[in-house]
PDB file of C-alpha atoms in Angstrom:
ATOM      1  CA  MET E   1      12.935   5.755  -3.307  1.00 63.00           C
ATOM      2  CA  PHE E   2      10.047   9.298  -4.093  1.00 62.00           C
ATOM      3  CA  PHE E   3      13.123  11.731  -3.166  1.00 68.00           C
ATOM      4  CA  ILE E   4      15.530   9.948  -5.266  1.00 70.00           C
ATOM      5  CA  TYR E   5      13.347  10.672  -8.276  1.00 67.00           C
ATOM      6  CA  LEU E   6      12.423  13.754  -7.103  1.00 64.00           C
ATOM      7  CA  MET E   7      16.826  14.880  -6.979  1.00 71.00           C
ATOM      8  CA  ALA E   8      16.404  13.924 -10.803  1.00 71.00           C
ATOM      9  CA  ILE E   9      13.845  16.163 -11.576  1.00 73.00           C
ATOM     10  CA  GLU E  10      16.039  19.176 -13.702  1.00 76.00           C
ATOM     11  CA  ASP E  11      13.030  22.149 -13.269  1.00 77.00           C
ATOM     12  CA  GLU E  12      13.611  23.541 -10.058  1.00 82.00           C
ATOM     13  CA  GLU E  13      10.229  25.064  -9.697  1.00 82.00           C
ATOM     14  CA  GLU E  14       8.384  21.151 -10.851  1.00 80.00           C
ATOM     15  CA  ARG E  15      10.444  19.627  -8.045  1.00 80.00           C
ATOM     16  CA  LYS E  16       9.641  22.204  -5.456  1.00 85.00           C
ATOM     17  CA  SER E  17       5.736  22.119  -6.502  1.00 83.00           C
ATOM     18  CA  LEU E  18       6.192  18.122  -6.041  1.00 82.00           C
ATOM     19  CA  GLU E  19       7.596  18.127  -2.641  1.00 85.00           C
ATOM     20  CA  ALA E  20       5.033  20.716  -1.700  1.00 87.00           C
ATOM     21  CA  LEU E  21       2.563  18.283  -3.010  1.00 85.00           C
ATOM     22  CA  TYR E  22       3.999  15.505  -0.725  1.00 85.00           C
ATOM     23  CA  TYR E  23       3.757  16.936   2.246  1.00 89.00           C
ATOM     24  CA  LYS E  24       0.437  18.457   2.161  1.00 91.00           C
ATOM     25  CA  TYR E  25      -1.230  14.855   0.778  1.00 88.00           C
ATOM     26  CA  ARG E  26       1.028  12.292   2.598  1.00 88.00           C
ATOM     27  CA  HIS E  27      -0.206  11.662   5.851  1.00 91.00           C
ATOM     28  CA  GLN E  28      -3.775  12.141   3.726  1.00 90.00           C
ATOM     29  CA  CYS E  29      -2.337   8.852   1.592  1.00 89.00           C
ATOM     30  CA  MET E  30      -1.871   6.461   4.481  1.00 89.00           C
ATOM     31  CA  HIS E  31      -4.367   6.514   5.879  1.00 88.00           C
ATOM     32  CA  MET E  32      -6.142   5.844   3.120  1.00 86.00           C
ATOM     33  CA  VAL E  33      -2.392   2.579   2.422  1.00 86.00           C
ATOM     34  CA  ARG E  34      -3.449   1.670   5.612  1.00 84.00           C
ATOM     35  CA  ARG E  35      -7.134   0.231   4.487  1.00 81.00           C
ATOM     36  CA  TYR E  36      -4.371  -2.415   2.487  1.00 78.00           C
ATOM     37  CA  THR E  37      -2.277  -3.242   5.551  1.00 79.00           C
ATOM     38  CA  ASP E  38      -1.285  -3.041   8.703  1.00 78.00           C
ATOM     39  CA  ASP E  39       3.093  -2.626   8.504  1.00 81.00           C
ATOM     40  CA  LYS E  40       4.010   0.701   8.418  1.00 86.00           C
ATOM     41  CA  ASP E  41       7.110   0.433   7.121  1.00 87.00           C
ATOM     42  CA  GLU E  42       4.880  -1.471   3.781  1.00 86.00           C
ATOM     43  CA  ALA E  43       2.371   1.830   4.008  1.00 86.00           C
ATOM     44  CA  GLU E  44       5.291   4.559   4.252  1.00 88.00           C
ATOM     45  CA  ASP E  45       6.666   2.468   1.001  1.00 88.00           C
ATOM     46  CA  MET E  46       3.311   2.711  -1.009  1.00 89.00           C
ATOM     47  CA  VAL E  47       2.903   6.330  -0.042  1.00 88.00           C
ATOM     48  CA  GLN E  48       6.250   6.946  -2.099  1.00 88.00           C
ATOM     49  CA  GLU E  49       5.530   4.855  -4.443  1.00 89.00           C
ATOM     50  CA  VAL E  50       1.987   6.570  -5.192  1.00 89.00           C
ATOM     51  CA  PHE E  51       4.019   9.707  -5.617  1.00 86.00           C
ATOM     52  CA  VAL E  52       6.910   8.294  -7.768  1.00 87.00           C
ATOM     53  CA  ARG E  53       3.818   7.275 -10.602  1.00 88.00           C
ATOM     54  CA  ILE E  54       2.688  10.709  -9.903  1.00 87.00           C
ATOM     55  CA  ILE E  55       6.780  11.910 -10.712  1.00 84.00           C
ATOM     56  CA  LYS E  56       6.655   9.929 -13.718  1.00 86.00           C
ATOM     57  CA  HIS E  57       3.673  11.510 -15.376  1.00 85.00           C
ATOM     58  CA  LYS E  58       4.048  14.833 -13.599  1.00 82.00           C
ATOM     59  CA  ASP E  59       3.407  17.341 -17.210  1.00 82.00           C
ATOM     60  CA  GLU E  60       0.101  15.475 -16.470  1.00 84.00           C
ATOM     61  CA  TYR E  61      -0.674  15.643 -12.990  1.00 80.00           C
ATOM     62  CA  LEU E  62       0.280  19.015 -11.846  1.00 79.00           C
ATOM     63  CA  ARG E  63      -1.984  20.734 -13.897  1.00 82.00           C
ATOM     64  CA  LEU E  64      -5.614  19.406 -11.952  1.00 83.00           C
ATOM     65  CA  SER E  65      -7.602  21.069 -10.385  1.00 86.00           C
ATOM     66  CA  GLU E  66      -6.877  20.489  -5.919  1.00 84.00           C
ATOM     67  CA  SER E  67     -10.075  17.945  -6.002  1.00 86.00           C
ATOM     68  CA  ASN E  68      -9.373  16.144  -9.318  1.00 88.00           C
ATOM     69  CA  PHE E  69      -5.767  15.523  -7.854  1.00 86.00           C
ATOM     70  CA  GLU E  70      -6.669  13.942  -4.478  1.00 87.00           C
ATOM     71  CA  ALA E  71      -9.964  11.869  -6.954  1.00 88.00           C
ATOM     72  CA  LEU E  72      -6.484  10.681  -8.579  1.00 88.00           C
ATOM     73  CA  LEU E  73      -4.451   9.974  -5.170  1.00 88.00           C
ATOM     74  CA  VAL E  74      -6.839   7.764  -4.178  1.00 87.00           C
ATOM     75  CA  THR E  75      -7.415   5.456  -7.427  1.00 89.00           C
ATOM     76  CA  ILE E  76      -3.484   4.953  -7.310  1.00 90.00           C
ATOM     77  CA  VAL E  77      -3.422   4.226  -3.629  1.00 88.00           C
ATOM     78  CA  LYS E  78      -6.745   1.605  -4.679  1.00 86.00           C
ATOM     79  CA  ASN E  79      -4.286   0.389  -7.812  1.00 86.00           C
ATOM     80  CA  LEU E  80      -1.254   0.170  -5.604  1.00 86.00           C
ATOM     81  CA  GLY E  81      -2.944  -2.208  -2.288  1.00 81.00           C
ATOM     82  CA  ILE E  82      -5.309  -3.988  -4.940  1.00 79.00           C
ATOM     83  CA  ASP E  83      -1.392  -5.203  -6.945  1.00 80.00           C
ATOM     84  CA  ASP E  84      -0.173  -5.087  -3.538  1.00 78.00           C
ATOM     85  CA  TYR E  85      -2.827  -7.623  -2.200  1.00 74.00           C
ATOM     86  CA  ARG E  86      -2.840  -9.583  -5.051  1.00 73.00           C
ATOM     87  CA  ARG E  87       1.139 -10.273  -5.155  1.00 73.00           C
ATOM     88  CA  ARG E  88       1.243 -11.563  -1.976  1.00 68.00           C
ATOM     89  CA  SER E  89      -1.726 -13.090  -1.986  1.00 60.00           C
ATOM     90  CA  ARG E  90      -1.145 -15.622  -5.348  1.00 55.00           C
ATOM     91  CA  ILE E  91      -4.407 -16.757  -5.370  1.00 48.00           C
ATOM     92  CA  VAL E  92      -4.215 -20.553  -7.467  1.00 46.00           C
ATOM     93  CA  LEU E  93      -7.499 -20.737  -9.626  1.00 46.00           C
ATOM     94  CA  ALA E  94      -7.651 -24.922 -10.629  1.00 43.00           C
ATOM     95  CA  SER E  95     -10.546 -26.129  -8.102  1.00 44.00           C
ATOM     96  CA  ASP E  96      -8.870 -28.914  -7.434  1.00 45.00           C
ATOM     97  CA  THR E  97      -5.739 -27.363  -5.607  1.00 48.00           C
ATOM     98  CA  TYR E  98      -7.890 -24.907  -4.018  1.00 49.00           C
ATOM     99  CA  GLU E  99      -9.949 -28.001  -3.071  1.00 51.00           C
ATOM    100  CA  GLU E 100      -6.896 -29.464  -1.531  1.00 53.00           C
ATOM    101  CA  GLN E 101      -6.419 -26.587   0.013  1.00 50.00           C
ATOM    102  CA  ILE E 102      -9.404 -26.347   2.287  1.00 52.00           C
ATOM    103  CA  ILE E 103      -9.723 -30.403   3.522  1.00 52.00           C
ATOM    104  CA  SER E 104      -6.575 -30.877   5.717  1.00 54.00           C
ATOM    105  CA  LYS E 105      -4.746 -33.776   5.964  1.00 54.00           C
ATOM    106  CA  THR E 106      -4.871 -34.662   9.060  1.00 58.00           C
ATOM    107  CA  LEU E 107      -7.838 -35.017   9.591  1.00 59.00           C
ATOM    108  CA  PRO E 108      -9.393 -38.936   9.305  1.00 67.00           C
ATOM    109  CA  THR E 109     -10.284 -40.490   5.786  1.00 68.00           C
ATOM    110  CA  ASP E 110     -14.062 -40.571   6.893  1.00 69.00           C
ATOM    111  CA  ARG E 111     -14.641 -37.300   8.241  1.00 68.00           C
ATOM    112  CA  LYS E 112     -12.497 -35.446   4.713  1.00 68.00           C
ATOM    113  CA  ALA E 113     -14.429 -37.925   2.103  1.00 73.00           C
ATOM    114  CA  ILE E 114     -17.820 -35.888   4.679  1.00 74.00           C
ATOM    115  CA  LEU E 115     -16.400 -33.094   3.979  1.00 71.00           C
ATOM    116  CA  GLN E 116     -14.985 -33.760   0.433  1.00 74.00           C
ATOM    117  CA  ASP E 117     -18.631 -34.141  -0.715  1.00 76.00           C
ATOM    118  CA  GLN E 118     -19.635 -31.082   0.729  1.00 75.00           C
ATOM    119  CA  LEU E 119     -17.077 -29.896  -0.443  1.00 75.00           C
ATOM    120  CA  LYS E 120     -18.512 -30.523  -3.698  1.00 79.00           C
ATOM    121  CA  SER E 121     -21.997 -29.990  -3.342  1.00 79.00           C
ATOM    122  CA  VAL E 122     -21.292 -26.199  -2.863  1.00 79.00           C
ATOM    123  CA  MET E 123     -18.876 -25.599  -5.737  1.00 80.00           C
ATOM    124  CA  ASP E 124     -21.490 -27.126  -7.989  1.00 82.00           C
ATOM    125  CA  GLU E 125     -23.898 -24.774  -6.314  1.00 84.00           C
ATOM    126  CA  ILE E 126     -21.954 -21.954  -6.561  1.00 84.00           C
ATOM    127  CA  HIS E 127     -20.843 -22.759 -10.880  1.00 85.00           C
ATOM    128  CA  LYS E 128     -24.626 -22.573 -11.434  1.00 88.00           C
ATOM    129  CA  TYR E 129     -24.122 -18.685 -11.209  1.00 88.00           C
ATOM    130  CA  ASP E 130     -22.824 -15.653 -13.384  1.00 89.00           C
ATOM    131  CA  GLU E 131     -19.016 -15.209 -13.317  1.00 86.00           C
ATOM    132  CA  LYS E 132     -18.587 -12.270 -11.311  1.00 88.00           C
ATOM    133  CA  THR E 133     -20.722 -13.714  -7.923  1.00 90.00           C
ATOM    134  CA  GLN E 134     -18.876 -17.326  -8.828  1.00 87.00           C
ATOM    135  CA  LEU E 135     -15.719 -14.859  -8.135  1.00 86.00           C
ATOM    136  CA  ILE E 136     -16.863 -12.661  -5.430  1.00 89.00           C
ATOM    137  CA  MET E 137     -17.627 -16.493  -3.614  1.00 87.00           C
ATOM    138  CA  TYR E 138     -14.632 -17.659  -4.518  1.00 83.00           C
ATOM    139  CA  TYR E 139     -12.840 -14.560  -2.614  1.00 84.00           C
ATOM    140  CA  LYS E 140     -15.128 -14.496   0.055  1.00 85.00           C
ATOM    141  CA  SER E 141     -13.529 -18.182   0.785  1.00 80.00           C
ATOM    142  CA  LEU E 142     -10.428 -17.599   0.998  1.00 77.00           C
ATOM    143  CA  LEU E 143     -11.759 -14.821   3.240  1.00 79.00           C
ATOM    144  CA  ILE E 144     -10.062 -11.210   1.296  1.00 84.00           C
ATOM    145  CA  PRO E 145     -12.311  -8.439   3.798  1.00 86.00           C
ATOM    146  CA  THR E 146     -15.804  -7.742   1.824  1.00 89.00           C
ATOM    147  CA  LYS E 147     -14.272  -4.157   0.892  1.00 88.00           C
ATOM    148  CA  VAL E 148     -11.590  -5.628  -0.759  1.00 86.00           C
ATOM    149  CA  ILE E 149     -13.575  -7.650  -3.013  1.00 89.00           C
ATOM    150  CA  ALA E 150     -14.944  -5.140  -3.742  1.00 89.00           C
ATOM    151  CA  ASP E 151     -12.531  -2.959  -5.172  1.00 85.00           C
ATOM    152  CA  MET E 152     -10.667  -5.645  -6.492  1.00 84.00           C
ATOM    153  CA  MET E 153     -13.994  -6.468  -8.831  1.00 84.00           C
ATOM    154  CA  GLU E 154     -15.021  -2.811  -8.859  1.00 87.00           C
ATOM    155  CA  MET E 155     -17.728  -2.773  -7.782  1.00 90.00           C
ATOM    156  CA  PRO E 156     -19.864  -1.248  -5.050  1.00 93.00           C
ATOM    157  CA  TYR E 157     -19.143  -2.367  -1.654  1.00 92.00           C
ATOM    158  CA  LYS E 158     -23.163  -3.296  -0.932  1.00 95.00           C
ATOM    159  CA  THR E 159     -23.876  -5.221  -3.907  1.00 93.00           C
ATOM    160  CA  VAL E 160     -20.595  -7.824  -2.934  1.00 93.00           C
ATOM    161  CA  GLU E 161     -22.139  -7.840   0.349  1.00 94.00           C
ATOM    162  CA  ASN E 162     -25.751  -8.701  -0.960  1.00 94.00           C
ATOM    163  CA  LYS E 163     -23.686 -10.828  -3.357  1.00 93.00           C
ATOM    164  CA  ILE E 164     -22.526 -12.844  -1.108  1.00 92.00           C
ATOM    165  CA  TYR E 165     -25.583 -12.685   1.535  1.00 93.00           C
ATOM    166  CA  ARG E 166     -28.223 -13.940  -0.802  1.00 92.00           C
ATOM    167  CA  VAL E 167     -25.570 -17.441  -2.204  1.00 91.00           C
ATOM    168  CA  ARG E 168     -25.176 -18.432   1.128  1.00 90.00           C
ATOM    169  CA  LYS E 169     -28.322 -17.996   1.881  1.00 90.00           C
ATOM    170  CA  GLU E 170     -29.916 -19.848  -1.134  1.00 89.00           C
ATOM    171  CA  LEU E 171     -26.356 -22.468  -0.747  1.00 86.00           C
ATOM    172  CA  LYS E 172     -27.971 -23.574   2.596  1.00 86.00           C
ATOM    173  CA  GLU E 173     -31.376 -24.282   1.265  1.00 85.00           C
ATOM    174  CA  LYS E 174     -30.026 -26.038  -1.516  1.00 81.00           C
ATOM    175  CA  LEU E 175     -28.245 -28.450   1.307  1.00 76.00           C
ATOM    176  CA  ASN E 176     -30.904 -28.443   3.553  1.00 71.00           C
ATOM    177  CA  GLY E 177     -29.277 -26.589   5.565  1.00 56.00           C
ATOM    178  CA  ASP E 178     -25.717 -28.566   5.124  1.00 53.00           C
ATOM    179  CA  ASP E 179     -23.449 -27.102   8.768  1.00 52.00           C
ATOM    180  CA  PHE E 180     -20.779 -26.684   6.200  1.00 52.00           C
ATOM    181  CA  PHE E 181     -20.858 -22.905   6.600  1.00 51.00           C
ATOM    182  CA  ASP E 182     -21.052 -22.639  10.074  1.00 48.00           C
TER     183      ASP E 182
END
């Protein structure tokens, strides 16, 4: 796809410059993209999408210094990775639907009732936290890696990791050592 856009550029010098940038940075971009996907073909598509975005704004980006251009690549890759992850996840934020997803319909009724009570207690406690913390815990409950959550929330990794640790610790204490988290 990148090369189709590249061939559409009339100025030969710009075309060669963009092609040189592609060959210079494609492996670095591929390495960054692989943090977001394990599928090699999908990763290659994402790398090409990065360079398509660069072509669309070539007048601005070709004037950047090398270090600024590399920072731009990191930003574009991060945003593409987050967009791709969100597109694949299609997270439903309605808590009733979420509870149904967690509690399997194949469980015995008595066990299902216990789990629903435990989940309600946990959800009630989580709703007492600020909105960012609630969202972090929601993403974590969906087994989204902490690094991806940090990128999605545009927060430092350590901050997200500490919030998760503190909330889980407080929830365990408030719920009297309930084995819900283990």
